[in-house]
Steps between C-alpha positions, in 0.01 A plus 500: 500500500478564867504248782137473515461417140784241529344327790133511324661345195678224717158430674311476167774267340491275837130498478509363145764244564376375833139483376600288222723262727201478751274403225742236366497338856149378405642334176800354713257378780781631717618810676790552264693179564315376796228260386148533651404185720280274285144434588450209741231376253580560133275641277518469122398875464825627624661614822300709753600853396506431121179296461271779393743782455275723707764555765766594258264750323414642837845650560431869434720753357744603773466831673820702497601770752817700507696204664271194477314275255218294654322209324145394623214261402133553504449149615518442875649171484811584312657647810468165691635312186799734474595488872361173616317461842193379653132564450190407690249285349158665470153364438520656158824332420339164609218547258740552214705207595185300485392643168847432356487129636180447333593659165820277484327204624246535234749485240611147604380227265346181635493153325143404533548125447760483768327758739852668550700785398664445157859452546642782282774757558246784479280331765815444735578872470155603554457278793807636679374859423148412626671354821703839555170702483307256718798511768480889488124501537514256789712764713304658770426887474777679681781250397830652383612413154852540407552673151842424348699803373509536131680816485502703181583851598738622781876512614731278306879520389375510148300815561823663644690406186228634282498822709879541459481436134247772455679738713822427320345552148346828600825624669701433173236681307529793739876487476479489120259808499745681729795423266301632205397826678855565604626460142275765378 
């Protein structure tokens, strides 16, 4: 085995191990041991990045070069979720926020006799979620919205530990192969 084959094997093993760990971050709802910030307005359908599973499935097989492994997503919003930052409210976003408001608000049950919203846990949750969408829809076009970082891929001490472990295992294998070839 030459150096290039060894490094390719290390990258292949690192790719496998890290891809599994990055995928598990969605199950943990955390970046390894650093929990994602919870939504300001809870939703029974799950946390922001796990709700539909679309973001998790969008993480494509990493591309590997001679020295690097790169993960990417085909969804444009996954980068801002991973890194956090600010986005500008657009007219299209406002339309979406209003549509979500009406969708959620339409699910609220009313007591016809009392001419008021029924006092149920479901209605309280839906009412809070509807207010979130309404507040977002009321923002003027051009307003900056802060997106909290919910990192799932990137640098972390656990990544370095996994890489060290992968290298150690591969080097032990190389050492064993060398010993076996010298015995012959």
